[in-house]
Tab-separated table of C-alpha atoms in Angstrom:
chain	number	residue	atom	x	y	z
A	1	MET	CA	0.102	-0.106	0.034
A	2	LYS	CA	1.437	3.363	-1.042
A	3	GLN	CA	0.997	5.774	1.954
A	4	ASN	CA	0.830	9.688	1.300
A	5	ILE	CA	0.677	11.112	4.846
A	6	TYR	CA	2.419	14.257	3.851
A	7	ASP	CA	-0.741	15.127	1.873
A	8	ASN	CA	-2.779	14.767	4.988
A	9	GLU	CA	-3.376	18.421	6.271
A	10	THR	CA	-3.560	17.467	9.918
A	11	PHE	CA	-0.131	15.832	9.470
A	12	TYR	CA	1.549	18.447	7.200
A	13	THR	CA	0.492	21.503	9.461
A	14	LEU	CA	2.363	20.195	12.060
A	15	TYR	CA	5.318	18.858	10.195
A	16	ASP	CA	5.664	22.174	8.148
A	17	GLU	CA	5.732	23.945	11.662
A	18	MET	CA	8.449	21.518	13.133
A	19	ARG	CA	10.793	21.622	9.866
A	20	ASN	CA	10.185	25.474	9.333
A	21	ASP	CA	11.441	26.217	13.006
A	22	ASP	CA	13.986	29.197	12.596
A	23	LYS	CA	16.122	27.897	15.187
A	24	LYS	CA	17.068	24.686	12.979
A	25	LEU	CA	17.533	22.639	16.189
A	26	SER	CA	15.517	19.561	14.731
A	27	ALA	CA	17.275	16.187	14.392
A	28	ASN	CA	17.003	16.694	10.542
A	29	ASP	CA	18.911	20.060	10.738
A	30	LEU	CA	21.542	19.419	13.208
A	31	ILE	CA	22.266	15.319	12.435
A	32	GLU	CA	20.615	13.932	9.374
A	33	ILE	CA	21.443	16.773	6.795
A	34	PRO	CA	24.881	17.323	7.775
A	35	THR	CA	25.493	13.448	7.689
A	36	ILE	CA	24.039	12.562	4.362
A	37	ARG	CA	25.542	15.628	2.589
A	38	GLY	CA	28.839	14.633	4.187
A	39	MET	CA	28.738	11.333	2.453
A	40	LEU	CA	28.222	12.728	-1.032
A	41	PRO	CA	30.857	12.431	-3.852
A	42	ASP	CA	31.925	15.054	-5.931
A	43	LEU	CA	28.607	15.980	-7.644
A	44	ARG	CA	30.182	18.067	-10.463
A	45	GLY	CA	28.635	17.190	-13.847
A	46	LYS	CA	26.719	14.300	-12.108
A	47	ARG	CA	22.924	13.296	-12.469
A	48	VAL	CA	21.193	13.016	-9.434
A	49	LEU	CA	17.817	11.347	-8.220
A	50	ASP	CA	16.223	12.113	-4.874
A	51	LEU	CA	13.588	9.698	-3.913
A	52	GLY	CA	11.118	11.416	-1.406
A	53	CYS	CA	12.571	14.866	-1.893
A	54	GLY	CA	10.120	16.434	0.425
A	55	TYR	CA	10.764	20.409	0.348
A	56	GLY	CA	13.504	19.708	-2.401
A	57	ASP	CA	16.198	21.394	-0.129
A	58	ASN	CA	18.643	18.567	-0.868
A	59	CYS	CA	17.762	18.787	-4.479
A	60	ALA	CA	18.750	22.618	-4.519
A	61	TYR	CA	21.923	21.732	-2.531
A	62	PHE	CA	23.048	19.095	-5.210
A	63	ALA	CA	22.442	21.531	-7.891
A	64	GLU	CA	24.561	24.110	-6.190
A	65	SER	CA	27.185	21.757	-5.606
A	66	GLY	CA	27.555	21.264	-9.308
A	67	ALA	CA	25.252	18.341	-10.479
A	68	LYS	CA	24.159	18.875	-14.139
A	69	TYR	CA	20.774	17.390	-13.741
A	70	VAL	CA	18.657	16.866	-10.455
A	71	LEU	CA	15.306	15.166	-10.175
A	72	GLY	CA	13.387	15.133	-6.923
A	73	THR	CA	10.330	12.912	-6.597
A	74	ASP	CA	7.615	12.658	-3.751
A	75	ILE	CA	4.408	11.032	-3.316
A	76	SER	CA	3.021	14.202	-1.935
A	77	GLU	CA	1.646	17.222	-3.878
A	78	HIS	CA	1.896	19.271	-0.888
A	79	MET	CA	5.701	18.842	-0.595
A	80	ILE	CA	6.262	18.955	-4.550
A	81	GLY	CA	4.397	22.081	-4.546
A	82	ILE	CA	6.595	23.836	-1.928
A	83	ALA	CA	9.591	22.355	-3.418
A	84	LYS	CA	8.656	23.823	-6.915
A	85	SER	CA	7.779	27.366	-5.413
A	86	THR	CA	10.731	27.442	-2.988
A	87	HIS	CA	13.540	26.467	-5.701
A	88	MET	CA	11.830	27.857	-9.094
A	89	ASN	CA	15.178	29.451	-9.621
A	90	SER	CA	17.305	26.561	-9.349
A	91	ASN	CA	17.656	23.924	-12.262
A	92	CYS	CA	16.031	20.993	-10.284
A	93	LYS	CA	13.142	19.208	-11.515
A	94	PHE	CA	10.399	18.140	-9.319
A	95	GLN	CA	7.679	15.370	-9.895
A	96	VAL	CA	4.848	13.841	-7.965
A	97	LEU	CA	5.807	10.094	-7.933
A	98	ALA	CA	5.542	7.360	-5.273
A	99	MET	CA	8.687	5.403	-4.668
A	100	GLU	CA	6.593	2.407	-5.539
A	101	ASP	CA	6.373	3.693	-9.155
A	102	ILE	CA	10.005	4.775	-9.867
A	103	SER	CA	10.365	2.163	-12.498
A	104	SER	CA	8.538	4.589	-14.762
A	105	ILE	CA	11.269	7.198	-14.716
A	106	PRO	CA	13.174	7.016	-18.392
A	107	ASP	CA	16.525	8.489	-17.228
A	108	LYS	CA	19.616	7.014	-15.670
A	109	PHE	CA	21.415	8.485	-12.898
A	110	ASP	CA	25.096	8.497	-11.323
A	111	ILE	CA	23.752	8.944	-7.881
A	112	VAL	CA	20.389	8.064	-6.212
A	113	ILE	CA	19.900	9.559	-2.803
A	114	SER	CA	17.032	9.233	-0.390
A	115	SER	CA	16.673	11.006	3.110
A	116	LEU	CA	14.406	9.503	5.612
A	117	ALA	CA	11.965	7.944	3.245
A	118	PHE	CA	12.718	4.222	2.847
A	119	HIS	CA	10.995	3.149	5.979
A	120	TYR	CA	7.732	3.993	4.314
A	121	VAL	CA	8.089	1.351	1.653
A	122	GLU	CA	6.933	-2.154	2.230
A	123	ASP	CA	8.836	-3.992	-0.397
A	124	PHE	CA	12.448	-3.147	0.139
A	125	ASP	CA	13.581	-5.697	-2.454
A	126	LYS	CA	11.442	-4.171	-5.163
A	127	LEU	CA	12.534	-0.684	-4.326
A	128	LEU	CA	16.469	-1.637	-4.613
A	129	LYS	CA	15.882	-3.426	-7.907
A	130	ASP	CA	14.035	-0.524	-9.483
A	131	ILE	CA	16.959	1.661	-8.150
A	132	HIS	CA	19.679	-0.750	-9.478
A	133	LYS	CA	17.881	-0.438	-12.812
A	134	LEU	CA	17.750	3.622	-12.574
A	135	LEU	CA	21.668	3.717	-11.668
A	136	LYS	CA	24.590	3.783	-14.213
A	137	GLU	CA	27.366	1.296	-14.049
A	138	ASN	CA	29.182	1.934	-10.724
A	139	GLY	CA	26.468	4.289	-9.670
A	140	LEU	CA	25.954	5.133	-5.941
A	141	LEU	CA	22.916	4.720	-3.658
A	142	ILE	CA	22.962	6.736	-0.687
A	143	PHE	CA	20.298	6.621	1.685
A	144	SER	CA	19.235	7.357	5.397
A	145	GLN	CA	16.380	5.877	7.321
A	146	GLU	CA	15.359	5.831	11.041
A	147	HIS	CA	17.635	3.608	12.912
A	148	PRO	CA	16.438	-0.086	13.018
A	149	ILE	CA	17.035	-0.553	16.692
A	150	GLY	CA	14.403	2.054	17.303
A	151	THR	CA	11.863	1.058	14.519
A	152	GLY	CA	11.128	-2.235	15.914
A	153	THR	CA	9.822	-1.365	19.248
A	154	ILE	CA	6.303	-1.539	20.072
A	155	LEU	CA	5.404	0.780	23.010
A	156	ASN	CA	2.540	-0.123	25.278
A	157	ASP	CA	0.393	2.055	27.632
A	158	ALA	CA	2.688	1.373	30.478
A	159	CYS	CA	5.753	3.126	28.512
A	160	ASN	CA	3.700	6.412	28.913
A	161	GLU	CA	4.515	7.026	25.110
A	162	GLU	CA	8.414	6.957	26.133
A	163	ASP	CA	10.976	4.919	24.111
A	164	CYS	CA	13.356	5.227	27.101
A	165	ILE	CA	13.486	4.927	30.711
A	166	ASP	CA	15.526	6.586	33.659
A	167	LEU	CA	17.050	3.994	35.770
A	168	GLY	CA	19.539	5.027	38.714
A	169	ASN	CA	19.997	8.319	36.760
A	170	LYS	CA	21.048	6.867	33.461
A	171	ASN	CA	19.219	6.752	30.236
A	172	TYR	CA	18.064	3.290	28.837
A	173	PHE	CA	16.182	2.826	25.528
A	174	LEU	CA	13.208	0.326	25.422
A	175	VAL	CA	13.781	-2.290	22.731
A	176	SER	CA	11.211	-4.929	21.682
A	177	ASP	CA	10.143	-6.614	18.691
A	178	TYR	CA	13.544	-5.838	16.799
A	179	ASN	CA	13.656	-9.140	15.406
A	180	VAL	CA	10.011	-9.202	13.844
A	181	ASN	CA	10.284	-7.172	10.530
A	182	GLY	CA	7.142	-5.737	9.151
A	183	LYS	CA	4.481	-2.894	9.507
A	184	ARG	CA	4.344	-0.527	12.457
A	185	ILE	CA	1.707	1.735	13.219
A	186	VAL	CA	3.093	4.982	14.791
A	187	ASP	CA	1.426	8.249	16.316
A	188	TRP	CA	2.836	11.255	14.832
A	189	ASN	CA	1.672	14.732	14.315
A	190	ASN	CA	-1.741	13.673	15.529
A	191	CYS	CA	-1.932	10.996	12.697
A	192	LYS	CA	-1.440	7.102	12.513
A	193	VAL	CA	1.544	6.872	10.357
A	194	VAL	CA	2.797	3.491	8.782
A	195	LYS	CA	6.224	2.551	8.804
A	196	TYR	CA	7.981	-0.770	7.939
A	197	HIS	CA	10.616	-2.031	10.382
A	198	ARG	CA	13.679	-4.016	9.010
A	199	ASN	CA	16.391	-5.308	11.153
A	200	PHE	CA	19.986	-4.949	10.078
A	201	SER	CA	20.339	-8.551	8.683
A	202	CYS	CA	17.151	-7.646	6.360
A	203	ILE	CA	18.721	-4.402	5.144
A	204	ILE	CA	21.991	-5.733	4.591
A	205	ASN	CA	20.792	-9.037	2.903
A	206	THR	CA	18.546	-7.214	0.795
A	207	LEU	CA	21.234	-4.913	-0.619
A	208	GLN	CA	23.668	-7.917	-1.195
A	209	ARG	CA	20.831	-9.742	-2.925
A	210	GLN	CA	19.925	-6.870	-5.063
A	211	ASN	CA	23.624	-6.574	-6.313
A	212	PHE	CA	24.820	-3.515	-4.131
A	213	LYS	CA	28.125	-3.353	-2.414
A	214	ILE	CA	28.340	-1.488	0.925
A	215	GLU	CA	30.896	1.089	0.888
A	216	ASP	CA	30.054	2.922	4.135
A	217	ILE	CA	27.500	2.568	6.950
A	218	LEU	CA	27.159	5.467	9.353
A	219	GLU	CA	25.418	5.548	12.917
A	220	PRO	CA	26.436	9.167	13.718
A	221	THR	CA	27.264	10.386	17.339
A	222	PRO	CA	26.551	14.104	18.133
A	223	SER	CA	29.339	16.567	18.032
A	224	ASP	CA	30.210	18.989	20.789
A	225	GLU	CA	28.600	21.721	18.853
A	226	VAL	CA	25.410	19.886	18.307
A	227	LEU	CA	25.275	19.046	22.208
A	228	ALA	CA	25.804	22.844	22.956
A	229	LYS	CA	22.712	23.409	20.807
A	230	LYS	CA	20.716	20.461	22.075
A	231	PRO	CA	22.132	18.764	25.236
A	232	ARG	CA	19.574	16.030	25.211
A	233	TYR	CA	20.789	14.560	21.749
A	234	LYS	CA	23.616	13.119	23.955
A	235	ASN	CA	21.117	9.999	24.053
A	236	GLN	CA	22.462	9.384	20.507
A	237	PHE	CA	25.498	7.671	22.307
A	238	ASP	CA	22.981	5.212	23.703
A	239	LYS	CA	21.127	4.578	20.437
A	240	PRO	CA	21.733	6.450	17.023
A	241	TYR	CA	18.300	8.213	15.630
A	242	PHE	CA	19.405	7.238	12.027
A	243	LEU	CA	21.244	4.860	9.812
A	244	PHE	CA	23.059	5.771	6.827
A	245	ILE	CA	24.187	3.611	3.848
A	246	LYS	CA	26.315	4.266	0.849
A	247	ALA	CA	26.337	1.481	-1.664
A	248	LYS	CA	27.569	0.782	-5.091
A	249	LYS	CA	25.793	-0.657	-7.955
A	250	LEU	CA	27.643	-4.172	-8.955
B	1	MET	CA	45.659	-6.840	26.081
B	2	LYS	CA	45.406	-10.752	25.666
B	3	GLN	CA	42.674	-12.102	27.760
B	4	ASN	CA	42.576	-15.632	29.125
B	5	ILE	CA	39.706	-16.374	31.325
B	6	TYR	CA	38.852	-19.451	30.250
B	7	ASP	CA	42.227	-20.624	32.047
B	8	ASN	CA	40.670	-19.257	35.256
B	9	GLU	CA	39.586	-22.134	37.616
B	10	THR	CA	36.867	-20.009	39.097
B	11	PHE	CA	35.599	-19.249	35.497
B	12	TYR	CA	35.937	-22.472	33.821
B	13	THR	CA	34.469	-24.658	36.522
B	14	LEU	CA	31.010	-22.816	36.145
B	15	TYR	CA	31.629	-22.543	32.451
B	16	ASP	CA	32.298	-26.318	32.052
B	17	GLU	CA	29.138	-27.000	34.177
B	18	MET	CA	26.884	-24.947	32.130
B	19	ARG	CA	28.254	-26.138	28.841
B	20	ASN	CA	28.430	-29.954	30.022
B	21	ASP	CA	24.706	-29.926	31.012
B	22	ASP	CA	23.225	-33.060	29.701
B	23	LYS	CA	19.726	-31.288	28.856
B	24	LYS	CA	21.705	-29.399	26.114
B	25	LEU	CA	19.243	-26.393	26.484
B	26	SER	CA	21.830	-23.586	26.403
B	27	ALA	CA	21.662	-21.070	24.053
B	28	ASN	CA	24.807	-22.534	22.576
B	29	ASP	CA	23.127	-25.860	22.065
B	30	LEU	CA	19.804	-24.485	21.025
B	31	ILE	CA	20.710	-21.488	18.862
B	32	GLU	CA	24.377	-20.925	18.308
B	33	ILE	CA	25.723	-24.188	17.010
B	34	PRO	CA	22.868	-25.079	14.599
B	35	THR	CA	23.078	-21.549	13.312
B	36	ILE	CA	26.648	-21.450	12.564
B	37	ARG	CA	26.757	-25.078	11.136
B	38	GLY	CA	23.704	-24.082	8.821
B	39	MET	CA	25.816	-21.577	7.358
B	40	LEU	CA	28.767	-23.838	6.095
B	41	PRO	CA	29.446	-24.842	2.555
B	42	ASP	CA	30.168	-28.256	1.502
B	43	LEU	CA	33.429	-29.008	3.680
B	44	ARG	CA	34.536	-32.130	1.734
B	45	GLY	CA	38.197	-31.792	0.880
B	46	LYS	CA	38.511	-28.145	2.486
B	47	ARG	CA	40.979	-26.993	4.845
B	48	VAL	CA	39.374	-25.237	8.085
B	49	LEU	CA	40.718	-23.064	10.879
B	50	ASP	CA	38.733	-22.793	13.810
B	51	LEU	CA	39.731	-19.643	15.979
B	52	GLY	CA	38.704	-19.805	19.625
B	53	CYS	CA	37.848	-23.398	19.263
B	54	GLY	CA	37.203	-24.077	22.901
B	55	TYR	CA	36.224	-27.907	23.546
B	56	GLY	CA	36.880	-28.628	19.865
B	57	ASP	CA	33.358	-30.127	19.209
B	58	ASN	CA	32.856	-27.844	15.851
B	59	CYS	CA	36.171	-28.909	14.661
B	60	ALA	CA	35.209	-32.740	14.930
B	61	TYR	CA	32.062	-31.705	13.347
B	62	PHE	CA	34.101	-30.209	10.522
B	63	ALA	CA	36.199	-33.457	10.229
B	64	GLU	CA	33.058	-35.601	10.014
B	65	SER	CA	31.802	-33.304	7.404
B	66	GLY	CA	34.521	-34.388	5.236
B	67	ALA	CA	37.053	-31.333	5.900
B	68	LYS	CA	40.541	-33.056	5.056
B	69	TYR	CA	42.568	-30.758	7.390
B	70	VAL	CA	41.120	-29.092	10.508
B	71	LEU	CA	43.090	-26.844	12.823
B	72	GLY	CA	41.462	-25.655	16.095
B	73	THR	CA	43.322	-22.745	17.986
B	74	ASP	CA	42.368	-21.260	21.578
B	75	ILE	CA	44.382	-19.104	23.983
B	76	SER	CA	43.315	-21.405	26.906
B	77	GLU	CA	45.337	-24.644	27.960
B	78	HIS	CA	42.258	-25.796	29.744
B	79	MET	CA	40.115	-25.688	26.649
B	80	ILE	CA	42.661	-27.228	24.334
B	81	GLY	CA	43.450	-30.019	27.047
B	82	ILE	CA	39.754	-31.137	26.674
B	83	ALA	CA	39.660	-30.617	22.915
B	84	LYS	CA	42.643	-32.944	22.422
B	85	SER	CA	41.433	-35.553	24.980
B	86	THR	CA	37.779	-35.500	23.742
B	87	HIS	CA	38.506	-35.806	20.268
B	88	MET	CA	41.994	-37.706	20.084
B	89	ASN	CA	40.404	-40.087	17.537
B	90	SER	CA	39.465	-37.312	15.153
B	91	ASN	CA	41.974	-36.196	12.642
B	92	CYS	CA	41.754	-32.597	14.118
B	93	LYS	CA	44.976	-30.558	15.239
B	94	PHE	CA	44.674	-28.510	18.326
B	95	GLN	CA	47.075	-25.740	19.157
B	96	VAL	CA	47.283	-23.311	22.169
B	97	LEU	CA	47.266	-19.849	20.426
B	98	ALA	CA	45.831	-16.571	21.129
B	99	MET	CA	43.810	-14.697	18.306
B	100	GLU	CA	46.076	-12.010	18.401
B	101	ASP	CA	48.817	-14.221	17.326
B	102	ILE	CA	47.609	-16.128	14.354
B	103	SER	CA	49.753	-14.401	11.801
B	104	SER	CA	52.329	-17.111	12.948
B	105	ILE	CA	50.134	-19.929	11.363
B	106	PRO	CA	52.140	-20.951	8.214
B	107	ASP	CA	49.325	-22.793	6.503
B	108	LYS	CA	46.608	-21.319	4.397
B	109	PHE	CA	42.737	-22.163	4.753
B	110	ASP	CA	39.485	-22.469	2.524
B	111	ILE	CA	37.411	-21.381	5.501
B	112	VAL	CA	38.313	-19.672	8.793
B	113	ILE	CA	35.266	-20.264	11.408
B	114	SER	CA	34.999	-18.708	14.902
B	115	SER	CA	32.316	-19.208	17.251
B	116	LEU	CA	31.394	-16.481	19.995
B	117	ALA	CA	35.163	-15.368	20.392
B	118	PHE	CA	35.739	-12.297	18.363
B	119	HIS	CA	34.085	-10.114	21.052
B	120	TYR	CA	37.216	-10.869	23.314
B	121	VAL	CA	39.612	-9.184	20.989
B	122	GLU	CA	40.278	-5.638	20.815
B	123	ASP	CA	41.815	-5.040	17.603
B	124	PHE	CA	39.328	-6.041	15.080
B	125	ASP	CA	41.012	-4.332	12.278
B	126	LYS	CA	44.156	-6.261	12.808
B	127	LEU	CA	42.364	-9.842	13.394
B	128	LEU	CA	40.601	-9.361	9.957
B	129	LYS	CA	43.620	-8.534	8.135
B	130	ASP	CA	45.419	-11.585	9.843
B	131	ILE	CA	42.482	-13.721	8.976
B	132	HIS	CA	42.704	-12.333	5.160
B	133	LYS	CA	46.104	-13.636	4.841
B	134	LEU	CA	45.319	-16.865	6.319
B	135	LEU	CA	42.434	-17.532	3.556
B	136	LYS	CA	42.994	-18.767	0.142
B	137	GLU	CA	41.655	-16.815	-2.813
B	138	ASN	CA	37.558	-16.597	-2.466
B	139	GLY	CA	37.998	-18.042	0.884
B	140	LEU	CA	35.130	-17.576	3.577
B	141	LEU	CA	35.055	-16.440	6.827
B	142	ILE	CA	31.997	-17.407	9.016
B	143	PHE	CA	31.856	-16.021	12.453
B	144	SER	CA	29.321	-15.567	15.320
B	145	GLN	CA	29.474	-13.129	18.207
B	146	GLU	CA	27.296	-11.602	20.923
B	147	HIS	CA	24.708	-9.233	19.410
B	148	PRO	CA	25.760	-5.727	19.306
B	149	ILE	CA	22.435	-4.521	20.537
B	150	GLY	CA	23.256	-6.253	23.760
B	151	THR	CA	27.083	-6.024	24.141
B	152	GLY	CA	27.138	-2.055	24.303
B	153	THR	CA	24.759	-1.704	27.374
B	154	ILE	CA	26.329	-0.867	30.711
B	155	LEU	CA	23.820	-1.697	33.452
B	156	ASN	CA	23.886	-0.060	36.740
B	157	ASP	CA	22.559	-0.983	40.355
B	158	ALA	CA	19.016	0.397	39.523
B	159	CYS	CA	19.039	-2.351	36.822
B	160	ASN	CA	19.205	-5.219	39.617
B	161	GLU	CA	21.586	-7.257	36.951
B	162	GLU	CA	18.660	-7.290	34.519
B	163	ASP	CA	19.221	-6.194	30.883
B	164	CYS	CA	15.402	-6.076	30.320
B	165	ILE	CA	12.280	-4.823	32.002
B	166	ASP	CA	8.800	-5.967	32.066
B	167	LEU	CA	6.242	-2.898	31.545
B	168	GLY	CA	2.615	-3.631	31.171
B	169	ASN	CA	3.160	-7.350	30.817
B	170	LYS	CA	5.518	-6.864	27.807
B	171	ASN	CA	9.399	-7.430	27.715
B	172	TYR	CA	11.624	-4.777	26.883
B	173	PHE	CA	15.380	-4.947	26.722
B	174	LEU	CA	17.436	-1.940	28.028
B	175	VAL	CA	19.891	-0.531	25.550
B	176	SER	CA	22.536	1.946	26.659
B	177	ASP	CA	25.994	3.012	25.088
B	178	TYR	CA	25.259	1.126	21.805
B	179	ASN	CA	27.273	3.960	20.055
B	180	VAL	CA	30.144	3.936	22.266
B	181	ASN	CA	32.599	1.288	20.898
B	182	GLY	CA	35.052	-0.341	23.268
B	183	LYS	CA	35.760	-2.167	26.401
B	184	ARG	CA	33.201	-3.493	28.560
B	185	ILE	CA	33.856	-5.424	31.705
B	186	VAL	CA	30.940	-7.913	32.693
B	187	ASP	CA	30.294	-10.218	35.548
B	188	TRP	CA	30.347	-13.754	34.411
B	189	ASN	CA	30.735	-16.985	36.190
B	190	ASN	CA	32.035	-15.024	39.372
B	191	CYS	CA	34.642	-13.272	37.360
B	192	LYS	CA	35.268	-9.891	35.448
B	193	VAL	CA	35.206	-10.763	31.896
B	194	VAL	CA	36.395	-8.171	29.413
B	195	LYS	CA	34.490	-7.831	26.053
B	196	TYR	CA	34.801	-5.413	23.261
B	197	HIS	CA	31.660	-3.736	22.085
B	198	ARG	CA	31.519	-2.864	18.397
B	199	ASN	CA	28.365	-1.333	16.683
B	200	PHE	CA	26.822	-2.603	13.334
B	201	SER	CA	28.578	0.225	11.418
B	202	CYS	CA	32.090	-0.607	12.876
B	203	ILE	CA	31.633	-4.440	12.084
B	204	ILE	CA	30.794	-4.061	8.553
B	205	ASN	CA	32.959	-1.021	7.530
B	206	THR	CA	35.681	-3.068	9.198
B	207	LEU	CA	34.838	-6.121	6.943
B	208	GLN	CA	34.478	-3.804	4.028
B	209	ARG	CA	38.053	-2.132	4.966
B	210	GLN	CA	39.647	-5.461	5.320
B	211	ASN	CA	38.412	-6.643	1.762
B	212	PHE	CA	35.738	-8.974	2.734
B	213	LYS	CA	32.600	-9.029	0.997
B	214	ILE	CA	29.645	-9.906	3.241
B	215	GLU	CA	27.610	-12.801	1.756
B	216	ASP	CA	25.029	-13.257	4.574
B	217	ILE	CA	24.007	-12.033	7.805
B	218	LEU	CA	21.993	-13.752	10.481
B	219	GLU	CA	20.127	-12.817	13.602
B	220	PRO	CA	18.033	-15.910	14.232
B	221	THR	CA	14.846	-16.396	15.793
B	222	PRO	CA	14.013	-19.439	17.814
B	223	SER	CA	12.165	-22.237	16.023
B	224	ASP	CA	8.780	-23.449	17.679
B	225	GLU	CA	10.836	-26.529	18.649
B	226	VAL	CA	13.385	-24.460	20.635
B	227	LEU	CA	10.607	-22.593	22.103
B	228	ALA	CA	8.872	-25.681	23.353
B	229	LYS	CA	12.257	-26.781	25.045
B	230	LYS	CA	12.898	-23.446	26.430
B	231	PRO	CA	9.998	-20.810	26.341
B	232	ARG	CA	12.019	-17.820	27.736
B	233	TYR	CA	13.974	-17.881	24.482
B	234	LYS	CA	10.953	-15.953	22.808
B	235	ASN	CA	12.660	-13.010	23.828
B	236	GLN	CA	14.847	-13.239	20.812
B	237	PHE	CA	12.145	-11.945	18.824
B	238	ASP	CA	12.855	-8.716	20.821
B	239	LYS	CA	16.603	-8.950	20.481
B	240	PRO	CA	18.690	-11.737	19.072
B	241	TYR	CA	21.270	-13.271	21.356
B	242	PHE	CA	24.035	-13.600	18.429
B	243	LEU	CA	25.034	-12.159	15.201
B	244	PHE	CA	26.317	-14.450	12.422
B	245	ILE	CA	28.234	-13.309	9.414
B	246	LYS	CA	29.491	-15.053	6.218
B	247	ALA	CA	32.004	-12.996	4.230
B	248	LYS	CA	34.107	-13.878	1.294
B	249	LYS	CA	37.791	-12.760	0.983
B	250	LEU	CA	37.904	-10.201	-1.946
C-alpha cells in the first residue's frame, strides 16, 4: 500500500511547523542533513535522483554543488508544490511520484539519494531492484532511514509514550520486537503513520541480494557543537536516531 | 591485552558445568551451534581453521563433514586440553594460540570459522587482516559473536543485574551506550570478563575495509521446537542473542 501521509493536512500542518522552525534545532537540521551531505561524492557534472525529496532542499543543494541534472520525486503534492515554489530558480526538476512507481522514470543516474523515506516503503527488494535499474554502471545509492534499533519497538500504555526509561540516573532505550520485521503504526503529528521495520540483517542481505556493495555505513554521534545547541541529543550515544548507507551498484 | 579467562579455574569450573549440562538447553546448544553449522558450505576436501575453538566440538564436526584438514586454536590450555582428549580419535589438530597471534600460522585455509570469540579481541582490524592472509583466494570467513544491541549496554545498580524490564506485561530490553565502541567489563561465572563492543557500522565497515564482501548476515529467531524446550527464548524476537556473518575474501 502506498501511503501519502504528507498530503494529510492534519499531518503536514504540524510537520511544516517543526521543519520550518527558524532555530534549526531539529534532528534533521543538526544530524541528518549534515551527515547525508557529508557522504556525497563530488557532484560536478553528475545526474542525481532524490527519492522522497520533500521540500526539495537537498535537490537545490545538489544543483548548487555542481550536479548537471537533479530530479526530485515525492508522493506528496503538498511537498512537491513547496519544492517547486521554493526552488523555482534552481535547475532542479520536481515530480509527484510514489517510490513504488519509480520504474516509470526513463532516465539513468549517477547517484540515487533518499533521505528518511525508505522506511515508508513495504517492498524493499522491489525498491532496490528499481533503483539498480535507474543507476548507471558503478552508480551510487546513498540513503538514510530511522535507525532499526528504534523502528522495531512497540510501546504499550505502561511506557507512557516514552521509548526510554531512567534507571539510577542513566538513560536506557526500550527495545522490543527488533527481530520481527514488518509494519508498525506510530502516532506522529496527530496521525497514525505506517512505517516498515527491517532489522540489520534484512537491510544488508537485501542490498547484497539486489547487487549492491556496501561502501560505508554510519550511525552518527552528536558533535560537541550539536550538544551545546541541544544537550538531550547526547542520548544518541545510547542509540543512534538514524542509519546511513552508501552502496555501489555491482 | 590478551585475555585468558578460560584458564581461570573459578571461571571454567562454572563454564564447564553450564556447557556440559546433559539437557543441552543452553543458548549455545539450541541456537548458536545449529545456526553457525547451517551457514557452512560443503566441507569435503576443505582446509578449515577454527579460531577460539574451545572444546573442539565444531572441529570434530568439520572433520566428520569431510574437511581434509582442521586446525583448532584457543588461548586457553584448559580448553585445548579438553579438545585434545575428547577428540583424540579425530584427525583434527589443536594448538594453544591467542587470536592476537594467528599471523604465526604458516598454513592457508579455505574457511576460517570462529564461534563466539571475536568479542574478546580488541583490535578487529588486525584480526581481519590476519584472517585475510590466512585465507586462500575466495576463502570464506564465518563467525558468530554476541549481538551488538546487547554488548553495548552498561547496567547499573538500579537495573538489578537485569538487561530487560517488564512494562505492562511486555518485555523490553534495556539499551544504552550502543554507539560507544570499546571495552566492557561484565560479571560472568564469578569473574570480571573483558569484552569489546562494536556497533554494526564498525563491524561492517571493518569487514569492508579489510577486503571482505558480506555474503550473509543472520540474527536468528527461535523455532517452535526451541521454544517448546525453552519458552523464555521467545525474547529473541525482541533482541537476538547472537550475530552471524559469512563473508568472502576479495
